[in-house]
PDB file of C-alpha atoms in Angstrom:
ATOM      1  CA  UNK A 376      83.427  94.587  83.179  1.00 75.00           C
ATOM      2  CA  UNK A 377      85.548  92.734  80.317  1.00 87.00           C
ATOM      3  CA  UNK A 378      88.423  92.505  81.554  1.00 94.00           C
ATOM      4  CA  UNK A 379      89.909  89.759  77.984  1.00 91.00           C
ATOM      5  CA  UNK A 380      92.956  91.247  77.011  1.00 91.00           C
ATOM      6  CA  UNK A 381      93.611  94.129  79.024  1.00 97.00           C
ATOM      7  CA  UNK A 382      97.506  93.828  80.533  1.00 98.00           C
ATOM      8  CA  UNK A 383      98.596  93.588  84.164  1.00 98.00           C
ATOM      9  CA  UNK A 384     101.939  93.928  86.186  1.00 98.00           C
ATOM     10  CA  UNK A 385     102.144  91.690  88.632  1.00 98.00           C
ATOM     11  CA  UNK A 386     104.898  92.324  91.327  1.00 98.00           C
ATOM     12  CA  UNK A 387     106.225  89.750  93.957  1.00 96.00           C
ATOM     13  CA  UNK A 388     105.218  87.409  91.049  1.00 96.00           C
ATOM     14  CA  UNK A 389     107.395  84.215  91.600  1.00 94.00           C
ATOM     15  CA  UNK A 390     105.269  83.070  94.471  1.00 93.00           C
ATOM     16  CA  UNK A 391     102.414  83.099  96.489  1.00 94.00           C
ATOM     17  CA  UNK A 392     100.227  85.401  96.071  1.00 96.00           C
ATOM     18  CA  UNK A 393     102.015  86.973  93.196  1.00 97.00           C
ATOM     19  CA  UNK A 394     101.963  83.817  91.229  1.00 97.00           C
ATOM     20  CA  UNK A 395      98.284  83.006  92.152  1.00 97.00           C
ATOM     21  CA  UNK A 396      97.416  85.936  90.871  1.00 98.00           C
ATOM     22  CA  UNK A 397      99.218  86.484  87.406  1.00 98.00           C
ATOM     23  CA  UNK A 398      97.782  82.490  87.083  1.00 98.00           C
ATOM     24  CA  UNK A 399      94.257  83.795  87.785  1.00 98.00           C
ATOM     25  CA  UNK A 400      94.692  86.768  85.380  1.00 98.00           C
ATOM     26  CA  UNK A 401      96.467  84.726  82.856  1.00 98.00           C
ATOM     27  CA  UNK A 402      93.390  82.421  82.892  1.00 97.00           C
ATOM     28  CA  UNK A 403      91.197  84.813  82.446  1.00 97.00           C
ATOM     29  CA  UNK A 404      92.758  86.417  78.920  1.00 97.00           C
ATOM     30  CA  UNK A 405      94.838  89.138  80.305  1.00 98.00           C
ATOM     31  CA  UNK A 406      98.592  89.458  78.716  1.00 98.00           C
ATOM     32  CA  UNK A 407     100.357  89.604  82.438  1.00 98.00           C
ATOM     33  CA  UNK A 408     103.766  90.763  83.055  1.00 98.00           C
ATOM     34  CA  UNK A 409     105.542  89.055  85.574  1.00 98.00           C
ATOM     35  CA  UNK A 410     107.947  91.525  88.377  1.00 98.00           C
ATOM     36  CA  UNK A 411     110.231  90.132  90.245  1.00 96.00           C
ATOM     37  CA  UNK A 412     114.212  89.463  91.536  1.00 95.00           C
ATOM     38  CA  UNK A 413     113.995  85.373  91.190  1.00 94.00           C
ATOM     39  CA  UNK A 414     114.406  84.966  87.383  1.00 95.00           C
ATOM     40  CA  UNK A 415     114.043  81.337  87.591  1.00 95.00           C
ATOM     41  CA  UNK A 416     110.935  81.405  89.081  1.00 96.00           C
ATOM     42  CA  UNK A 417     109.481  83.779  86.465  1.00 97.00           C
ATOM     43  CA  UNK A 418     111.031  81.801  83.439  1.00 97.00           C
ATOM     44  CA  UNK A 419     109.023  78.767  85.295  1.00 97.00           C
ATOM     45  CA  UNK A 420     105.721  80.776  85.168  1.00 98.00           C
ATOM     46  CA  UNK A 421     105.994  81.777  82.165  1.00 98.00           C
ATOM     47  CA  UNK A 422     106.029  78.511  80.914  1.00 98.00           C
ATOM     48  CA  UNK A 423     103.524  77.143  82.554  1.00 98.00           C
ATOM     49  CA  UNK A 424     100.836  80.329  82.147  1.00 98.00           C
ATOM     50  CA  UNK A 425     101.650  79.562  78.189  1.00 97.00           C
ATOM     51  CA  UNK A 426     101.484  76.041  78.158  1.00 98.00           C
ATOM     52  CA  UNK A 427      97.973  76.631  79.240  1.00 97.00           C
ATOM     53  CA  UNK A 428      97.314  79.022  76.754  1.00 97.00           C
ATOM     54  CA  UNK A 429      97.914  81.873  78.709  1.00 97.00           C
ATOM     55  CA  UNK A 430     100.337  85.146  77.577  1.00 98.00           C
ATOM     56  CA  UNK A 431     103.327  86.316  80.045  1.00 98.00           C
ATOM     57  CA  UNK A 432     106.476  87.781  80.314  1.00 98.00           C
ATOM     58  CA  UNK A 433     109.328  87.500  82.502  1.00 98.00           C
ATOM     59  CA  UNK A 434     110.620  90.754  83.787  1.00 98.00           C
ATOM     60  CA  UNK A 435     112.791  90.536  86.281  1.00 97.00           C
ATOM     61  CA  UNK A 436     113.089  93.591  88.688  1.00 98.00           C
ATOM     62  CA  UNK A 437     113.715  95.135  92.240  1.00 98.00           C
ATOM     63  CA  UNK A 438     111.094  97.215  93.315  1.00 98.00           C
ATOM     64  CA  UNK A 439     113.014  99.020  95.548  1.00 98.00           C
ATOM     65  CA  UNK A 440     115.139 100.457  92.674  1.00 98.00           C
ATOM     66  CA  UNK A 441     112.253 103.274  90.441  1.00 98.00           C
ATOM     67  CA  UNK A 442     114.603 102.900  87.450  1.00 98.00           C
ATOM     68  CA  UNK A 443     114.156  98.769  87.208  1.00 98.00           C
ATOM     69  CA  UNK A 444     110.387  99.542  88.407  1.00 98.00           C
ATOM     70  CA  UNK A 445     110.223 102.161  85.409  1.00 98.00           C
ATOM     71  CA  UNK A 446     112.139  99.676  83.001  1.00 98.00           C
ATOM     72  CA  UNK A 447     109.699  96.478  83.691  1.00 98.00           C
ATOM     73  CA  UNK A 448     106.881  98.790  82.908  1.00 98.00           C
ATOM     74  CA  UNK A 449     108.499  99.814  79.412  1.00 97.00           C
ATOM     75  CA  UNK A 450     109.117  96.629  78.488  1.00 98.00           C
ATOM     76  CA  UNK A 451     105.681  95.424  78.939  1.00 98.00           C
ATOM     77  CA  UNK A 452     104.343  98.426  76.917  1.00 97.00           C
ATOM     78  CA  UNK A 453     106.744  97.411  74.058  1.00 97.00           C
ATOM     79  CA  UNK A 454     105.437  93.522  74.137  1.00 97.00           C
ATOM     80  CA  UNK A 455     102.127  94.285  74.773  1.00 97.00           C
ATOM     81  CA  UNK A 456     100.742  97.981  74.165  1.00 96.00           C
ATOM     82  CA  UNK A 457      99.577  99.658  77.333  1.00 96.00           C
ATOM     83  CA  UNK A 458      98.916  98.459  80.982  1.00 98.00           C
ATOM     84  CA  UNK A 459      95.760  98.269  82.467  1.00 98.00           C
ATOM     85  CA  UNK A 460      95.979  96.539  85.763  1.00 98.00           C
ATOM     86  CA  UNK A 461      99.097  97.317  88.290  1.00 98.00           C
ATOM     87  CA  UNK A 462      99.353  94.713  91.161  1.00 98.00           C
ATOM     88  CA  UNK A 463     101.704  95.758  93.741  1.00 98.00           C
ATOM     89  CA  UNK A 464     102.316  92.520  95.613  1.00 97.00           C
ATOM     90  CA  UNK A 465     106.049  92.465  96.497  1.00 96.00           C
ATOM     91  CA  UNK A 466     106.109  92.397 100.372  1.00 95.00           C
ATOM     92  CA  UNK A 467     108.748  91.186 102.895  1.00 93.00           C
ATOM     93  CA  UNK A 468     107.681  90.044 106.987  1.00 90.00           C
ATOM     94  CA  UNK A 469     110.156  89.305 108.912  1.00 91.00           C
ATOM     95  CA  UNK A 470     109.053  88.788 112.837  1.00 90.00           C
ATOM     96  CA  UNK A 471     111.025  89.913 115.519  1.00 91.00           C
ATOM     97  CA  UNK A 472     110.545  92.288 118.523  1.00 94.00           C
ATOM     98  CA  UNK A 473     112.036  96.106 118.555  1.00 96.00           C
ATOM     99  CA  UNK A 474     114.611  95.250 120.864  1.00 95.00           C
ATOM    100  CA  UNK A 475     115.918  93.088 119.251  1.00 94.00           C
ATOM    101  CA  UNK A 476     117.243  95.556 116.648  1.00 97.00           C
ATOM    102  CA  UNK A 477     117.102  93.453 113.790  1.00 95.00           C
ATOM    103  CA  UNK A 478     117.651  97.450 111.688  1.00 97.00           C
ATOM    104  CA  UNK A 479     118.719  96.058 108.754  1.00 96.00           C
ATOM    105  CA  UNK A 480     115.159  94.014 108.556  1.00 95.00           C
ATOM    106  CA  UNK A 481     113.479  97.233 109.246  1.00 96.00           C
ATOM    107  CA  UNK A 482     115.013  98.820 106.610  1.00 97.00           C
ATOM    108  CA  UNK A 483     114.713  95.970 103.702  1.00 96.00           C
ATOM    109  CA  UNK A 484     110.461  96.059 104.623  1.00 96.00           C
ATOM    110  CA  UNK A 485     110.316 100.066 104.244  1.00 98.00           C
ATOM    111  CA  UNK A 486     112.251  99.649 100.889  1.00 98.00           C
ATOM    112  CA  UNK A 487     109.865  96.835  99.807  1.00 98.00           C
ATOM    113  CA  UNK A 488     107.054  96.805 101.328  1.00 98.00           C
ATOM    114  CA  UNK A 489     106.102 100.748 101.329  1.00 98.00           C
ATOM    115  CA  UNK A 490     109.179 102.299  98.541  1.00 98.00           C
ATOM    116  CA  UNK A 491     108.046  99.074  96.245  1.00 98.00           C
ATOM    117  CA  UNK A 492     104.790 100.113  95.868  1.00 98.00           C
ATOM    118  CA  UNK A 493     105.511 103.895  95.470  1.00 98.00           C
ATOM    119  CA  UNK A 494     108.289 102.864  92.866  1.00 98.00           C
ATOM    120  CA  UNK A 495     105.838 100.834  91.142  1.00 98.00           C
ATOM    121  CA  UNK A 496     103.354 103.184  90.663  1.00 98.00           C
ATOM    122  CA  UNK A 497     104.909 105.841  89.546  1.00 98.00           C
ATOM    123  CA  UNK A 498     106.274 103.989  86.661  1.00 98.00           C
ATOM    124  CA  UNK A 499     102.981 102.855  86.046  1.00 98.00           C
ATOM    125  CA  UNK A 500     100.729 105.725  86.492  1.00 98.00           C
ATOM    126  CA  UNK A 501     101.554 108.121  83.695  1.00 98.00           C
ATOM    127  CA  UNK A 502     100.669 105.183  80.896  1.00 97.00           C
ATOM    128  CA  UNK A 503      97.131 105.079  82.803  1.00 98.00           C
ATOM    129  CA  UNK A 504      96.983 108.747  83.048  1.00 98.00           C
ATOM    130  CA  UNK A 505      97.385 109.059  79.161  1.00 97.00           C
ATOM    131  CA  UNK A 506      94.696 106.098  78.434  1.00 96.00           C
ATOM    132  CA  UNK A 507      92.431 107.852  81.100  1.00 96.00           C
ATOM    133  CA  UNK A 508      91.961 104.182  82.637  1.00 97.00           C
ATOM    134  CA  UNK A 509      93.496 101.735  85.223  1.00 97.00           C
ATOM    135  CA  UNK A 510      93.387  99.245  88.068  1.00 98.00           C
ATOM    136  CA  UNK A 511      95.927  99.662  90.946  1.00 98.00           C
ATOM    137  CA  UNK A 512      95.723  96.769  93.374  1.00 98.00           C
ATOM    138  CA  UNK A 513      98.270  97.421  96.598  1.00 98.00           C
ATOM    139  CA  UNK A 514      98.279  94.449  99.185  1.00 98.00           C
ATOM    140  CA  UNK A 515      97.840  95.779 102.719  1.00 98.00           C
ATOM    141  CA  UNK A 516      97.178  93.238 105.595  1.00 96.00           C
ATOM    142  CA  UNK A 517      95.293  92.865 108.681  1.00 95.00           C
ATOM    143  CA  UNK A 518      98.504  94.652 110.329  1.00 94.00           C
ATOM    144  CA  UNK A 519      97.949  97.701 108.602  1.00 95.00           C
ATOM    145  CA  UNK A 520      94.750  97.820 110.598  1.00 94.00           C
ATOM    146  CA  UNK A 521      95.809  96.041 113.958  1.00 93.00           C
ATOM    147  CA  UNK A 522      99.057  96.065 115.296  1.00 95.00           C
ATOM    148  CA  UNK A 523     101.010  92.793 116.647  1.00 93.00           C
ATOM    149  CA  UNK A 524     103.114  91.906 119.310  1.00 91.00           C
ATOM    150  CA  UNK A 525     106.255  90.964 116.898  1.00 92.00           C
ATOM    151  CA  UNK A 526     105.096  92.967 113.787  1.00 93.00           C
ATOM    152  CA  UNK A 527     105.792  96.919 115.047  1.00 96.00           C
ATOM    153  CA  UNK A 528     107.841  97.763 112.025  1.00 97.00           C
ATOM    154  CA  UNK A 529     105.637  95.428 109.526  1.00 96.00           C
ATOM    155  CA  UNK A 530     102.378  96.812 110.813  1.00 97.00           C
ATOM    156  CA  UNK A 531     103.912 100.155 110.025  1.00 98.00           C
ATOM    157  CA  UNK A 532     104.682  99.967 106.525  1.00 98.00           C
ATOM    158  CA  UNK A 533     101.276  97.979 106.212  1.00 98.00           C
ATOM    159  CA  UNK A 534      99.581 100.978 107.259  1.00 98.00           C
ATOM    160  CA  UNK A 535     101.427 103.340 105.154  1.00 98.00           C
ATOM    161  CA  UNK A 536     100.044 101.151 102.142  1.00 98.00           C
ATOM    162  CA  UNK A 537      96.627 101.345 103.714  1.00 98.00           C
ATOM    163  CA  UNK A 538      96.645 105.256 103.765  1.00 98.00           C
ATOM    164  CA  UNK A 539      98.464 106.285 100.697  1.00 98.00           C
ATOM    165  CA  UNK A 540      95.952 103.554  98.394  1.00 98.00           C
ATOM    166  CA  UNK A 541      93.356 105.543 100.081  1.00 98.00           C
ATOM    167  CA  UNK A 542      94.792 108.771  99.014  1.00 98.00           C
ATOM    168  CA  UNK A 543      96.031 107.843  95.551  1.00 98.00           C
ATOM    169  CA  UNK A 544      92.377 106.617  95.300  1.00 98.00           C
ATOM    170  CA  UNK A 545      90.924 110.018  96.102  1.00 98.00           C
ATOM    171  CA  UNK A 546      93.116 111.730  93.829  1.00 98.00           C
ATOM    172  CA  UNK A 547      93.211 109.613  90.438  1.00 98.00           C
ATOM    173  CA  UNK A 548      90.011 108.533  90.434  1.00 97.00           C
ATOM    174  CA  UNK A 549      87.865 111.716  89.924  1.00 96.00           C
ATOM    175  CA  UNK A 550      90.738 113.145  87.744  1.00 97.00           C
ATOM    176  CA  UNK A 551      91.745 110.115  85.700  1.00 97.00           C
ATOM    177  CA  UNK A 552      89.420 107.517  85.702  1.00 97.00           C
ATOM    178  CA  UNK A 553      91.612 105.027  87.604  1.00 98.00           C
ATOM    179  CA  UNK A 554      90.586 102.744  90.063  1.00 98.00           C
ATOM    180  CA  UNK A 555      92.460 102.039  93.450  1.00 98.00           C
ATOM    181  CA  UNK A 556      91.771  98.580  95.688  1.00 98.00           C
ATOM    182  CA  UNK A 557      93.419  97.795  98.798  1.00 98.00           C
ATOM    183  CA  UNK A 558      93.605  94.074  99.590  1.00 98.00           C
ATOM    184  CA  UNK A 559      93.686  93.709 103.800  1.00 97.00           C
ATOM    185  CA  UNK A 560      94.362  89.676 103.412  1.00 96.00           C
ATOM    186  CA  UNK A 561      95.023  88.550 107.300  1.00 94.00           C
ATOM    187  CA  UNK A 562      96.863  84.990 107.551  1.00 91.00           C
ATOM    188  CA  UNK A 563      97.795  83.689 104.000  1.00 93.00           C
ATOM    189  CA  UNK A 564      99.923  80.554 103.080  1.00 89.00           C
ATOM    190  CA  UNK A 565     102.992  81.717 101.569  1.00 79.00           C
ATOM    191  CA  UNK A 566     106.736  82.021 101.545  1.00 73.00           C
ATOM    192  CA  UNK A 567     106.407  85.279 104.134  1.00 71.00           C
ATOM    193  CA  UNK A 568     106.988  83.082 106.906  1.00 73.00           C
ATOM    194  CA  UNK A 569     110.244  81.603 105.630  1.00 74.00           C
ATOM    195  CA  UNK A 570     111.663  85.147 106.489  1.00 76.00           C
ATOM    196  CA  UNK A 571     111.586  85.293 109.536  1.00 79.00           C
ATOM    197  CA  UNK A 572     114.932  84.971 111.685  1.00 77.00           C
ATOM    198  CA  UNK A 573     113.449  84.938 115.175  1.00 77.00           C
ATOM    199  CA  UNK A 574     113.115  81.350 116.042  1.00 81.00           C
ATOM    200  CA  UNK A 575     110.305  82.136 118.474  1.00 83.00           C
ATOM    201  CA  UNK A 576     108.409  83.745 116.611  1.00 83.00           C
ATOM    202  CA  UNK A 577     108.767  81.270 113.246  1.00 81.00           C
ATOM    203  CA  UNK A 578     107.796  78.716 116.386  1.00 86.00           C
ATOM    204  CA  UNK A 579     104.650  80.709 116.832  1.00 83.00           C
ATOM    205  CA  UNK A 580     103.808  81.209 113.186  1.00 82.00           C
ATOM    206  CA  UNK A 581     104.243  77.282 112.985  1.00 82.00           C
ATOM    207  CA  UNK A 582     101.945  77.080 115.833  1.00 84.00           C
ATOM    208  CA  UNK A 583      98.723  79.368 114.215  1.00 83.00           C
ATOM    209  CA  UNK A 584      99.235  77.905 111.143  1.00 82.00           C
ATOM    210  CA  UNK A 585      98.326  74.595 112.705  1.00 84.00           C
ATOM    211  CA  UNK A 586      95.263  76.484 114.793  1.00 88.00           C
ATOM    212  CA  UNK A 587      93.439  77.373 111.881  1.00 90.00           C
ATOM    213  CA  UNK A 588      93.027  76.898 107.905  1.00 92.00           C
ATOM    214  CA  UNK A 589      95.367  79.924 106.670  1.00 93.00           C
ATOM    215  CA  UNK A 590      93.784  81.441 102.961  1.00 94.00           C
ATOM    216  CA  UNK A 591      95.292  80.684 100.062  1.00 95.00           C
ATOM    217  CA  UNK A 592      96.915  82.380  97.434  1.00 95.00           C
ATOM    218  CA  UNK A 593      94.307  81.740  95.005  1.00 96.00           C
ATOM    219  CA  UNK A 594      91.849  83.112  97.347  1.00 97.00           C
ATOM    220  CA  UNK A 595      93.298  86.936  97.262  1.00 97.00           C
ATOM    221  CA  UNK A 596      93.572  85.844  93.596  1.00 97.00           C
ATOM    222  CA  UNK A 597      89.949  85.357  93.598  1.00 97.00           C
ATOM    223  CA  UNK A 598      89.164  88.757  95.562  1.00 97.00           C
ATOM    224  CA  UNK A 599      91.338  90.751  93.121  1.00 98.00           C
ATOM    225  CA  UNK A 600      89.212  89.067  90.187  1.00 97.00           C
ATOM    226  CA  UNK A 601      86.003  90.409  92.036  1.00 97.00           C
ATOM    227  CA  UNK A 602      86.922  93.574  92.508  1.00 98.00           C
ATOM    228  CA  UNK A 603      88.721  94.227  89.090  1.00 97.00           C
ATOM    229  CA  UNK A 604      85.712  92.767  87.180  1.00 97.00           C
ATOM    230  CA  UNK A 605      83.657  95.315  88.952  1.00 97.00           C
ATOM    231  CA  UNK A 606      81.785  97.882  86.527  1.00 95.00           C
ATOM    232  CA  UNK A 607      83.320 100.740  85.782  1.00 90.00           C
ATOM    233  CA  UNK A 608      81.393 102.866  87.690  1.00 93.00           C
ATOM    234  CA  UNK A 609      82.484 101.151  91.095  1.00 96.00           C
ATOM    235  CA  UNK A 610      85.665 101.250  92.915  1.00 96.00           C
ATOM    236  CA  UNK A 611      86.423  98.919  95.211  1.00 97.00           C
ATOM    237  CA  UNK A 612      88.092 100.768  97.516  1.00 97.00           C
ATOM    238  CA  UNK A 613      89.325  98.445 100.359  1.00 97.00           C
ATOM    239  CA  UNK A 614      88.712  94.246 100.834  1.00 97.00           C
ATOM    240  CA  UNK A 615      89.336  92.821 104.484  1.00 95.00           C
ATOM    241  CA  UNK A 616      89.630  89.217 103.682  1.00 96.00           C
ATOM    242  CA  UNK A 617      90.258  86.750 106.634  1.00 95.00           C
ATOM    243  CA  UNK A 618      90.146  82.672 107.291  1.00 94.00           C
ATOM    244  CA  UNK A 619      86.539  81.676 108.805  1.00 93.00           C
ATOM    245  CA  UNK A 620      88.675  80.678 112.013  1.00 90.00           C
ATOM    246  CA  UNK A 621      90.934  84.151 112.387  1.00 90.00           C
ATOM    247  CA  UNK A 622      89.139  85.834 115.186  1.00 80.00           C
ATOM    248  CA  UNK A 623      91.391  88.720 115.474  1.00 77.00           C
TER     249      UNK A 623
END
């Protein structure tokens, strides 16, 4: 499918996989919008997406609140005509175990990790509704398939991703012409691990990252690419994506 041209909201998009991602895009002619709180780090992309030729904006926004989701998504219309491609990246892990009762943790994930990507796409759906087309990317994770010792809460609102990208795929699909992907990634270098407050268990992150070759951003990059360049009569509907050396 051409994808040249066609616009994407990126969220979580002032690192990691965010970043990777609206680079990848960028690259590959889309006009990308860049979501996110850290407006610094956006202003820095920006830059360096158009110094490469590349088109981006910077539109800073908490995807926890629908009205900045629903403002991010007008403002891209207004620079660049529609929206094609919705990436809901934003994600928060912070380790610890339930007894610990680290609630307000808890909390901040369900607001980002699961009311981020509802926020998100309702402010984006409607547009794709009304041009009858669309990509919706939501990042899941191996924990929304397996739980962890450590991740209860995490592997929770993983799987709540897992099921309602499943559902929304089901229903806007068939009606709407809009394609839904779920992206499973399991251990990714990235700034997720800087989160975490539980010394033991940023000891043990330390530790796995040092057992095996973690994925890289660019490599979800890569697997959204694959699955967005996908004809139009395919969905994608879920990509598992681990390190050769993750056994689990």
């Amino acid at each position: 499918m051409m994808i040249t041209d066609k616009v994407a909201l990126v969220t979580g998009a002032s690192s990691g996989i965010g970043a990777a991602t609206a680079r990848k895009l960028a690259a590959e002619g889309l006009k990308v919008g860049l979501a996110a709180r850290r407006a610094d780090r956006l202003e820095a992309l920006v830059a360096e997406i158009t110094n490469a030729g590349g088109k981006a904006i910077a539109l800073q926004t908490d995807v926890t609140d629908l009205a900045s989701c629903k403002a991010a998504v007008q403002t891209l219309i207004a620079e660049f005509g529609r929206i094609d491609v919705l990436v809901n990246n934003a994600g928060l892990m912070p380790l610890s175990d339930v007894d610990a009762l680290k609630v307000g943790e808890w909390q901040r994930m369900v607001d980002v990790n699961i009311s981020g990507v509802l926020n998100a796409t309702a402010a984006a759906l409607p547009l794709m509704i009304e041009q009858k087309s669309g990509h919706i990317f939501n990042m899941s994770s191996i924990a929304g398939r397996k739980v962890f010792k450590g991740l209860a809460v995490y592997c929770a609102t993983k799987a709540a991703v897992t099921a309602f990208s499943d559902g929304l795929r089901m229903e806007v699909g068939p009606k709407h012409s809009i394609r839904v992907t779920c992206i499973q990634p399991g251990a990714v270098k990235s700034e997720l691990y800087d989160q975490i407050t539980d010394a033991n268990y940023r000891q043990k992150m330390d530790e796995l990252e040092k057992s095996m070759t973690f994925l890289q951003g660019d490599d979800i990059a890569e697997t959204i690419l694959f699955a967005l360049k996908a004809p139009d009569r395919m969905d994608v509907a879920e990509l598992f994506v681990l390190p050769t050396e993750q056994g689990w």
